């Protein structure tokens, strides 16, 4: 393989003062099994296993045409484009190495927990991509079972995906539509609508599960609201809130509710609620609360097919206040409540103190 090094010289009028890394960044490396350099037109043609590297950008593909004067490259075949923040595969790339703008066709990239494909993407600037006829899915199959499709999409890398309008498709069949949709696509906490799953099971019938919105309230708390649609069960609402303010307090609240279809399940109303709270009232005083409420032992908020869940035998709730005395030890006041579903009774522990 031939390996060539192209050192570009600043043109007259080029302001090198605004480019502190000019000495190293103005070198473009390129190579291929067959390299043709056209001196008069200042063009480079790379054939067979071609590649170009400039700063943090690399391109690998079948063939590349690079124009030295305009500082643009065109890559053909199976293109693999990478920077420090992006990795996109496609079939055709046109890119300007100075402005870092370009266009790619038949593009595909991974976004956090999902995959994004588009007929055409435009690299507007670093970490910002506009797309035409784009699809987002969490299914990793070559032909995904479902996807969110939009004719106009903006992808902010490590931030959010916005599409307007959006169409939910099973295979290539449109099922639902909405004026817009935005999906968090960041490792950090970010508010937004989450991708959900669809399918069919003997227990739920046709379903769309985990239609959820994740809300970052502040640096210490967040809330997730979830909607489950099931043709055989009904509509289930779920929610979970979490707060952590260390070292002072932390806790969570989880709940679910469903009024099941009368025809399939007799119209049962089922619910569950669980809350936990732990607080450091003073350096030597702690408060702990845990409360649990359940409609019946067989209620599992996340329905599943062909899954055996152990029936919950009991639910319990308690509250305790603990204080540490110097040279004496720790004193704890506690009250408890227990409910046994199998034996059909419940009892309370009266408030007590232990040392």
mmCIF file of N, CA, C and O in Angstrom, residues 289-339:
data_model
loop_
_atom_site.group_PDB
_atom_site.id
_atom_site.type_symbol
_atom_site.label_atom_id
_atom_site.label_comp_id
_atom_site.label_asym_id
_atom_site.label_seq_id
_atom_site.Cartn_x
_atom_site.Cartn_y
_atom_site.Cartn_z
ATOM 1 N N UNK A 289 -38.725 5.934 56.267
ATOM 2 C CA UNK A 289 -40.126 5.596 56.026
ATOM 3 C C UNK A 289 -40.214 4.724 54.784
ATOM 4 O O UNK A 289 -39.592 5.027 53.757
ATOM 5 N N UNK A 290 -40.980 3.651 54.879
ATOM 6 C CA UNK A 290 -41.233 2.787 53.731
ATOM 7 C C UNK A 290 -42.691 2.358 53.775
ATOM 8 O O UNK A 290 -43.120 1.734 54.744
ATOM 9 N N UNK A 291 -43.453 2.700 52.739
ATOM 10 C CA UNK A 291 -44.877 2.371 52.698
ATOM 11 C C UNK A 291 -45.181 1.620 51.410
ATOM 12 O O UNK A 291 -44.673 1.965 50.335
ATOM 13 N N UNK A 292 -46.037 0.585 51.521
ATOM 14 C CA UNK A 292 -46.363 -0.257 50.375
ATOM 15 C C UNK A 292 -47.858 -0.543 50.362
ATOM 16 O O UNK A 292 -48.446 -0.845 51.406
ATOM 17 N N UNK A 293 -48.463 -0.424 49.186
ATOM 18 C CA UNK A 293 -49.895 -0.661 49.023
ATOM 19 C C UNK A 293 -50.090 -1.455 47.736
ATOM 20 O O UNK A 293 -49.538 -1.099 46.695
ATOM 21 N N UNK A 294 -50.889 -2.534 47.803
ATOM 22 C CA UNK A 294 -51.059 -3.425 46.660
ATOM 23 C C UNK A 294 -52.492 -3.924 46.624
ATOM 24 O O UNK A 294 -53.050 -4.321 47.657
ATOM 25 N N UNK A 295 -53.098 -3.912 45.437
ATOM 26 C CA UNK A 295 -54.497 -4.327 45.314
ATOM 27 C C UNK A 295 -54.659 -5.836 45.462
ATOM 28 O O UNK A 295 -55.604 -6.313 46.080
ATOM 29 N N UNK A 296 -53.753 -6.623 44.891
ATOM 30 C CA UNK A 296 -53.823 -8.082 44.973
ATOM 31 C C UNK A 296 -52.447 -8.653 44.688
ATOM 32 O O UNK A 296 -51.577 -7.994 44.124
ATOM 33 N N UNK A 297 -52.255 -9.903 45.065
ATOM 34 C CA UNK A 297 -50.931 -10.518 44.987
ATOM 35 C C UNK A 297 -50.493 -10.795 43.558
ATOM 36 O O UNK A 297 -49.305 -10.916 43.284
ATOM 37 N N UNK A 298 -51.418 -10.902 42.632
ATOM 38 C CA UNK A 298 -51.058 -11.255 41.265
ATOM 39 C C UNK A 298 -50.804 -10.077 40.357
ATOM 40 O O UNK A 298 -50.541 -10.272 39.165
ATOM 41 N N UNK A 299 -50.881 -8.856 40.885
ATOM 42 C CA UNK A 299 -50.731 -7.681 40.030
ATOM 43 C C UNK A 299 -49.253 -7.372 39.827
ATOM 44 O O UNK A 299 -48.524 -7.056 40.765
ATOM 45 N N UNK A 300 -48.811 -7.481 38.592
ATOM 46 C CA UNK A 300 -47.451 -7.115 38.211
ATOM 47 C C UNK A 300 -47.566 -5.968 37.214
ATOM 48 O O UNK A 300 -48.066 -6.163 36.103
ATOM 49 N N UNK A 301 -47.149 -4.750 37.582
ATOM 50 C CA UNK A 301 -47.344 -3.594 36.698
ATOM 51 C C UNK A 301 -46.770 -3.772 35.298
ATOM 52 O O UNK A 301 -47.303 -3.250 34.342
ATOM 53 N N UNK A 302 -45.652 -4.515 35.165
ATOM 54 C CA UNK A 302 -45.094 -4.766 33.842
ATOM 55 C C UNK A 302 -45.535 -6.152 33.396
ATOM 56 O O UNK A 302 -44.964 -7.156 33.779
ATOM 57 N N UNK A 303 -46.574 -6.198 32.579
ATOM 58 C CA UNK A 303 -47.085 -7.463 32.094
ATOM 59 C C UNK A 303 -46.066 -8.102 31.158
ATOM 60 O O UNK A 303 -45.322 -7.432 30.457
ATOM 61 N N UNK A 304 -46.069 -9.427 31.129
ATOM 62 C CA UNK A 304 -45.188 -10.147 30.218
ATOM 63 C C UNK A 304 -45.840 -11.422 29.765
ATOM 64 O O UNK A 304 -46.779 -11.931 30.387
ATOM 65 N N UNK A 305 -45.327 -11.972 28.656
ATOM 66 C CA UNK A 305 -45.881 -13.198 28.103
ATOM 67 C C UNK A 305 -45.070 -14.400 28.573
ATOM 68 O O UNK A 305 -43.840 -14.351 28.617
ATOM 69 N N UNK A 306 -45.781 -15.471 28.936
ATOM 70 C CA UNK A 306 -45.123 -16.721 29.335
ATOM 71 C C UNK A 306 -44.102 -16.484 30.439
ATOM 72 O O UNK A 306 -42.979 -16.968 30.404
ATOM 73 N N UNK A 307 -44.499 -15.701 31.444
ATOM 74 C CA UNK A 307 -43.598 -15.405 32.555
ATOM 75 C C UNK A 307 -44.281 -15.781 33.852
ATOM 76 O O UNK A 307 -45.429 -15.431 34.095
ATOM 77 N N UNK A 308 -43.566 -16.535 34.690
ATOM 78 C CA UNK A 308 -44.103 -16.940 35.978
ATOM 79 C C UNK A 308 -43.581 -15.996 37.051
ATOM 80 O O UNK A 308 -42.384 -15.888 37.268
ATOM 81 N N UNK A 309 -44.481 -15.284 37.702
ATOM 82 C CA UNK A 309 -44.116 -14.375 38.778
ATOM 83 C C UNK A 309 -44.598 -14.951 40.102
ATOM 84 O O UNK A 309 -45.737 -15.370 40.225
ATOM 85 N N UNK A 310 -43.696 -14.964 41.087
ATOM 86 C CA UNK A 310 -44.086 -15.430 42.408
ATOM 87 C C UNK A 310 -45.116 -14.472 42.997
ATOM 88 O O UNK A 310 -44.961 -13.265 42.950
ATOM 89 N N UNK A 311 -46.181 -15.032 43.540
ATOM 90 C CA UNK A 311 -47.190 -14.200 44.173
ATOM 91 C C UNK A 311 -46.622 -13.567 45.431
ATOM 92 O O UNK A 311 -45.951 -14.220 46.229
ATOM 93 N N UNK A 312 -46.901 -12.300 45.605
ATOM 94 C CA UNK A 312 -46.412 -11.597 46.781
ATOM 95 C C UNK A 312 -47.265 -12.007 47.979
ATOM 96 O O UNK A 312 -48.480 -11.819 47.973
ATOM 97 N N UNK A 313 -46.648 -12.564 49.010
ATOM 98 C CA UNK A 313 -47.376 -13.089 50.158
ATOM 99 C C UNK A 313 -47.843 -11.991 51.108
ATOM 100 O O UNK A 313 -48.888 -12.126 51.732
ATOM 101 N N UNK A 314 -47.066 -10.925 51.198
ATOM 102 C CA UNK A 314 -47.424 -9.872 52.149
ATOM 103 C C UNK A 314 -46.859 -8.536 51.701
ATOM 104 O O UNK A 314 -45.945 -8.470 50.878
ATOM 105 N N UNK A 315 -47.431 -7.473 52.220
ATOM 106 C CA UNK A 315 -46.877 -6.132 52.066
ATOM 107 C C UNK A 315 -46.697 -5.556 53.462
ATOM 108 O O UNK A 315 -47.446 -5.871 54.387
ATOM 109 N N UNK A 316 -45.692 -4.743 53.600
ATOM 110 C CA UNK A 316 -45.406 -4.173 54.913
ATOM 111 C C UNK A 316 -44.995 -2.716 54.762
ATOM 112 O O UNK A 316 -44.454 -2.312 53.723
ATOM 113 N N UNK A 317 -45.278 -1.949 55.799
ATOM 114 C CA UNK A 317 -44.897 -0.544 55.852
ATOM 115 C C UNK A 317 -44.331 -0.253 57.230
ATOM 116 O O UNK A 317 -44.716 -0.890 58.218
ATOM 117 N N UNK A 318 -43.407 0.684 57.291
ATOM 118 C CA UNK A 318 -42.837 1.020 58.591
ATOM 119 C C UNK A 318 -42.306 2.441 58.569
ATOM 120 O O UNK A 318 -42.045 3.023 57.503
ATOM 121 N N UNK A 319 -42.129 2.992 59.757
ATOM 122 C CA UNK A 319 -41.485 4.290 59.950
ATOM 123 C C UNK A 319 -40.617 4.185 61.197
ATOM 124 O O UNK A 319 -41.043 3.613 62.218
ATOM 125 N N UNK A 320 -39.422 4.688 61.114
ATOM 126 C CA UNK A 320 -38.510 4.608 62.252
ATOM 127 C C UNK A 320 -37.746 5.914 62.411
ATOM 128 O O UNK A 320 -37.408 6.567 61.417
ATOM 129 N N UNK A 321 -37.523 6.277 63.654
ATOM 130 C CA UNK A 321 -36.743 7.462 63.999
ATOM 131 C C UNK A 321 -35.626 7.016 64.919
ATOM 132 O O UNK A 321 -35.883 6.433 65.980
ATOM 133 N N UNK A 322 -34.391 7.270 64.516
ATOM 134 C CA UNK A 322 -33.236 6.782 65.260
ATOM 135 C C UNK A 322 -32.354 7.953 65.681
ATOM 136 O O UNK A 322 -32.110 8.867 64.878
ATOM 137 N N UNK A 323 -31.894 7.896 66.930
ATOM 138 C CA UNK A 323 -31.036 8.952 67.463
ATOM 139 C C UNK A 323 -29.859 8.309 68.206
ATOM 140 O O UNK A 323 -30.038 7.346 68.960
ATOM 141 N N UNK A 324 -28.685 8.848 67.967
ATOM 142 C CA UNK A 324 -27.482 8.309 68.602
ATOM 143 C C UNK A 324 -27.080 9.199 69.777
ATOM 144 O O UNK A 324 -26.884 10.415 69.621
ATOM 145 N N UNK A 325 -26.989 8.578 70.969
ATOM 146 C CA UNK A 325 -26.592 9.287 72.185
ATOM 147 C C UNK A 325 -25.129 8.975 72.488
ATOM 148 O O UNK A 325 -24.708 7.818 72.416
ATOM 149 N N UNK A 326 -24.405 10.013 72.827
ATOM 150 C CA UNK A 326 -22.992 9.833 73.137
ATOM 151 C C UNK A 326 -22.801 8.975 74.388
ATOM 152 O O UNK A 326 -23.494 9.165 75.394
ATOM 153 N N UNK A 327 -21.917 8.033 74.300
ATOM 154 C CA UNK A 327 -21.537 7.144 75.409
ATOM 155 C C UNK A 327 -22.663 6.205 75.847
ATOM 156 O O UNK A 327 -22.485 5.462 76.824
ATOM 157 N N UNK A 328 -23.814 6.232 75.204
ATOM 158 C CA UNK A 328 -24.914 5.340 75.594
ATOM 159 C C UNK A 328 -25.248 4.366 74.467
ATOM 160 O O UNK A 328 -25.372 3.159 74.678
ATOM 161 N N UNK A 329 -25.381 4.866 73.258
ATOM 162 C CA UNK A 329 -25.742 4.007 72.135
ATOM 163 C C UNK A 329 -26.805 4.657 71.277
ATOM 164 O O UNK A 329 -27.004 5.875 71.302
ATOM 165 N N UNK A 330 -27.539 3.841 70.563
ATOM 166 C CA UNK A 330 -28.560 4.327 69.634
ATOM 167 C C UNK A 330 -29.936 3.914 70.117
ATOM 168 O O UNK A 330 -30.159 2.749 70.468
ATOM 169 N N UNK A 331 -30.875 4.864 70.082
ATOM 170 C CA UNK A 331 -32.258 4.579 70.430
ATOM 171 C C UNK A 331 -33.111 4.723 69.167
ATOM 172 O O UNK A 331 -32.970 5.685 68.419
ATOM 173 N N UNK A 332 -34.003 3.755 68.942
ATOM 174 C CA UNK A 332 -34.824 3.732 67.739
ATOM 175 C C UNK A 332 -36.286 3.557 68.102
ATOM 176 O O UNK A 332 -36.645 2.618 68.828
ATOM 177 N N UNK A 333 -37.126 4.476 67.616
ATOM 178 C CA UNK A 333 -38.573 4.348 67.753
ATOM 179 C C UNK A 333 -39.129 3.882 66.413
ATOM 180 O O UNK A 333 -38.802 4.455 65.366
ATOM 181 N N UNK A 334 -39.976 2.831 66.429
ATOM 182 C CA UNK A 334 -40.415 2.215 65.179
ATOM 183 C C UNK A 334 -41.875 1.778 65.284
ATOM 184 O O UNK A 334 -42.320 1.299 66.331
ATOM 185 N N UNK A 335 -42.608 1.953 64.187
ATOM 186 C CA UNK A 335 -43.972 1.463 64.077
ATOM 187 C C UNK A 335 -44.099 0.720 62.746
ATOM 188 O O UNK A 335 -43.547 1.153 61.732
ATOM 189 N N UNK A 336 -44.812 -0.430 62.739
ATOM 190 C CA UNK A 336 -44.903 -1.274 61.552
ATOM 191 C C UNK A 336 -46.342 -1.717 61.307
ATOM 192 O O UNK A 336 -47.144 -1.803 62.244
ATOM 193 N N UNK A 337 -46.617 -2.010 60.038
ATOM 194 C CA UNK A 337 -47.903 -2.575 59.639
ATOM 195 C C UNK A 337 -47.649 -3.668 58.608
ATOM 196 O O UNK A 337 -46.866 -3.485 57.675
ATOM 197 N N UNK A 338 -48.282 -4.842 58.788
ATOM 198 C CA UNK A 338 -48.121 -5.980 57.887
ATOM 199 C C UNK A 338 -49.494 -6.464 57.420
ATOM 200 O O UNK A 338 -50.455 -6.486 58.208
ATOM 201 N N UNK A 339 -49.560 -6.846 56.156
ATOM 202 C CA UNK A 339 -50.782 -7.410 55.600
ATOM 203 C C UNK A 339 -50.448 -8.706 54.886
ATOM 204 O O UNK A 339 -49.637 -8.719 53.956
#
